[in-house]
CSV table of N, CA and C in Angstrom, one decimal:
chain,number,residue,atom,x,y,z
J,1,UNK,N,-6.6,-5.2,17.4
J,1,UNK,CA,-6.6,-3.7,16.3
J,1,UNK,C,-6.8,-4.1,15.2
J,2,UNK,N,-7.5,-3.2,14.7
J,2,UNK,CA,-7.8,-3.4,13.2
J,2,UNK,C,-7.4,-1.7,12.9
J,3,UNK,N,-6.7,-1.7,11.1
J,3,UNK,CA,-6.6,-0.7,11.1
J,3,UNK,C,-7.1,-0.9,9.3
J,4,UNK,N,-8.1,1.0,9.6
J,4,UNK,CA,-9.2,1.3,8.2
J,4,UNK,C,-8.2,1.7,7.2
J,5,UNK,N,-8.1,1.9,6.0
J,5,UNK,CA,-7.6,2.7,4.8
J,5,UNK,C,-8.9,2.9,4.2
J,6,UNK,N,-9.0,4.1,3.5
J,6,UNK,CA,-10.0,4.4,2.5
J,6,UNK,C,-8.7,4.2,0.9
J,7,UNK,N,-9.5,3.7,0.2
J,7,UNK,CA,-8.9,3.4,-1.8
J,7,UNK,C,-9.8,3.8,-2.1
J,8,UNK,N,-9.5,4.1,-3.6
J,8,UNK,CA,-10.1,4.4,-4.8
J,8,UNK,C,-9.3,3.8,-5.9
J,9,UNK,N,-10.3,3.6,-6.6
J,9,UNK,CA,-10.0,2.6,-8.5
J,9,UNK,C,-11.2,3.7,-9.2
J,10,UNK,N,-9.9,3.7,-10.6
J,10,UNK,CA,-10.6,3.8,-11.8
J,10,UNK,C,-10.7,3.3,-12.8
J,11,UNK,N,-11.4,3.3,-13.6
J,11,UNK,CA,-11.5,1.7,-14.5
J,11,UNK,C,-12.6,3.0,-15.8
J,12,UNK,N,-10.8,2.9,-16.7
J,12,UNK,CA,-11.0,4.4,-17.9
J,12,UNK,C,-11.7,3.3,-18.5
J,13,UNK,N,-12.6,2.5,-19.2
J,13,UNK,CA,-12.6,2.4,-20.4
J,13,UNK,C,-13.0,3.0,-22.3
J,14,UNK,N,-13.7,2.2,-22.6
J,14,UNK,CA,-13.5,2.8,-23.9
J,14,UNK,C,-14.9,3.4,-24.5
J,15,UNK,N,-16.2,3.0,-23.0
J,15,UNK,CA,-16.9,3.7,-23.9
J,15,UNK,C,-17.8,3.8,-21.9
J,16,UNK,N,-17.2,3.6,-21.0
J,16,UNK,CA,-17.7,4.0,-19.6
J,16,UNK,C,-16.4,4.0,-18.7
J,17,UNK,N,-16.4,4.6,-17.6
J,17,UNK,CA,-15.8,5.1,-16.9
J,17,UNK,C,-16.2,5.1,-15.4
J,18,UNK,N,-15.5,4.3,-14.7
J,18,UNK,CA,-16.3,3.7,-13.5
J,18,UNK,C,-15.0,4.0,-12.4
J,19,UNK,N,-15.7,4.8,-11.1
J,19,UNK,CA,-15.3,4.4,-10.0
J,19,UNK,C,-15.5,4.0,-8.7
J,20,UNK,N,-14.4,3.5,-7.7
J,20,UNK,CA,-14.8,3.0,-6.5
J,20,UNK,C,-14.7,3.1,-5.0
J,21,UNK,N,-15.1,3.5,-4.6
J,21,UNK,CA,-14.0,4.1,-3.4
J,21,UNK,C,-14.6,3.2,-1.5
J,22,UNK,N,-14.0,2.7,-0.9
J,22,UNK,CA,-13.8,1.2,-0.2
J,22,UNK,C,-13.4,2.1,0.9
J,23,UNK,N,-13.5,1.1,1.7
J,23,UNK,CA,-12.8,1.5,3.5
J,23,UNK,C,-12.3,0.0,3.8
J,24,UNK,N,-11.1,0.2,3.6
J,24,UNK,CA,-10.2,-1.9,3.6
J,24,UNK,C,-10.1,-2.0,5.1
J,25,UNK,N,-10.0,-2.8,5.5
J,25,UNK,CA,-9.8,-2.6,7.6
J,25,UNK,C,-9.3,-4.0,7.2
J,26,UNK,N,-7.9,-4.3,8.1
J,26,UNK,CA,-6.9,-5.5,8.9
J,26,UNK,C,-7.6,-5.8,9.5
J,27,UNK,N,-7.7,-6.7,10.3
J,27,UNK,CA,-8.5,-7.2,11.3
J,27,UNK,C,-7.7,-7.9,12.1
J,28,UNK,N,-7.5,-7.9,13.4
J,28,UNK,CA,-6.7,-8.9,14.5
J,28,UNK,C,-5.9,-10.0,13.9
J,29,UNK,N,-6.5,-10.5,13.5
J,29,UNK,CA,-6.0,-12.5,12.8
J,29,UNK,C,-5.6,-11.8,11.3
J,30,UNK,N,-5.7,-10.8,10.7
J,30,UNK,CA,-4.9,-10.8,9.2
J,30,UNK,C,-6.1,-10.2,8.3
J,31,UNK,N,-7.0,-11.2,8.5
J,31,UNK,CA,-7.7,-10.9,7.5
J,31,UNK,C,-8.4,-9.6,7.0
J,32,UNK,N,-9.1,-9.1,5.8
J,32,UNK,CA,-9.4,-7.7,5.2
J,32,UNK,C,-10.4,-7.8,4.8
J,33,UNK,N,-11.4,-7.0,4.8
J,33,UNK,CA,-13.0,-6.8,5.3
J,33,UNK,C,-12.9,-5.5,3.6
J,34,UNK,N,-13.4,-5.5,3.5
J,34,UNK,CA,-13.6,-4.5,2.3
J,34,UNK,C,-15.6,-3.7,1.8
J,35,UNK,N,-15.6,-2.3,2.4
J,35,UNK,CA,-16.8,-1.5,2.5
J,35,UNK,C,-17.1,-0.7,1.5
J,36,UNK,N,-17.5,-0.8,0.3
J,36,UNK,CA,-17.9,0.2,-0.7
J,36,UNK,C,-18.5,1.9,-0.1
J,37,UNK,N,-17.9,2.7,-0.1
J,37,UNK,CA,-18.9,4.2,0.4
J,37,UNK,C,-19.0,4.5,-1.5
J,38,UNK,N,-18.9,4.4,-2.8
J,38,UNK,CA,-18.8,5.2,-2.9
J,38,UNK,C,-18.8,4.6,-4.6
J,39,UNK,N,-19.6,4.3,-5.2
J,39,UNK,CA,-19.5,4.2,-6.7
J,39,UNK,C,-20.7,4.7,-7.7
J,40,UNK,N,-19.3,5.1,-8.8
J,40,UNK,CA,-20.1,6.0,-9.6
J,40,UNK,C,-20.1,5.1,-10.9
J,41,UNK,N,-21.0,5.1,-12.0
J,41,UNK,CA,-20.3,4.7,-13.5
J,41,UNK,C,-20.9,5.7,-14.2
J,42,UNK,N,-20.5,6.0,-15.3
J,42,UNK,CA,-21.0,7.7,-15.8
J,42,UNK,C,-20.5,7.2,-17.9
J,43,UNK,N,-21.1,7.1,-19.0
J,43,UNK,CA,-20.6,6.7,-20.3
J,43,UNK,C,-20.2,8.1,-20.4
J,44,UNK,N,-18.7,7.5,-21.2
J,44,UNK,CA,-18.2,8.9,-21.6
J,44,UNK,C,-17.4,8.1,-23.2
J,45,UNK,N,-17.9,7.6,-23.7
J,45,UNK,CA,-18.1,7.0,-24.8
J,45,UNK,C,-15.8,7.5,-25.7
J,46,UNK,N,-15.5,7.6,-24.9
J,46,UNK,CA,-14.5,7.5,-25.4
J,46,UNK,C,-14.1,7.2,-26.7
J,47,UNK,N,-14.3,6.1,-27.1
J,47,UNK,CA,-14.3,5.5,-27.8
J,47,UNK,C,-14.6,6.3,-29.9
J,48,UNK,N,-16.0,7.2,-29.2
J,48,UNK,CA,-16.3,7.3,-30.7
J,48,UNK,C,-15.4,8.4,-31.5
J,49,UNK,N,-14.6,9.0,-31.0
J,49,UNK,CA,-13.7,9.8,-31.5
J,49,UNK,C,-13.0,9.2,-32.1
J,50,UNK,N,-12.4,7.6,-31.9
J,50,UNK,CA,-11.5,7.2,-32.5
J,50,UNK,C,-11.2,6.7,-33.3
J,51,UNK,N,-9.8,7.1,-35.0
J,51,UNK,CA,-10.2,6.0,-36.0
J,51,UNK,C,-10.1,4.8,-36.3
J,52,UNK,N,-9.8,4.8,-37.5
J,52,UNK,CA,-9.3,3.1,-37.9
J,52,UNK,C,-8.0,2.4,-37.6
J,53,UNK,N,-7.6,3.3,-36.9
J,53,UNK,CA,-6.3,2.6,-36.3
J,53,UNK,C,-6.6,2.5,-34.7
J,54,UNK,N,-7.2,3.1,-34.6
J,54,UNK,CA,-7.7,2.5,-33.0
J,54,UNK,C,-7.1,3.8,-32.2
J,55,UNK,N,-6.4,4.6,-32.2
J,55,UNK,CA,-6.1,6.6,-32.0
J,55,UNK,C,-7.1,6.8,-31.3
J,56,UNK,N,-7.4,7.3,-30.1
J,56,UNK,CA,-8.2,8.4,-29.8
J,56,UNK,C,-8.0,9.8,-30.4
J,57,UNK,N,-8.9,10.6,-30.7
J,57,UNK,CA,-8.8,12.0,-31.6
J,57,UNK,C,-8.9,12.8,-30.4
């Protein structure tokens, strides 16, 4: 028997935000495989608004 779940992860960095969505399958032998279904990346430049103390404005 196999079970599949869809998971997502967001990585928000100082200049880029990335998203990945994947289907993760657990197989009868206990092994896991993943199949990415969505990958997105956008430049957000969050660090552009920081001051010298490292605080986002």
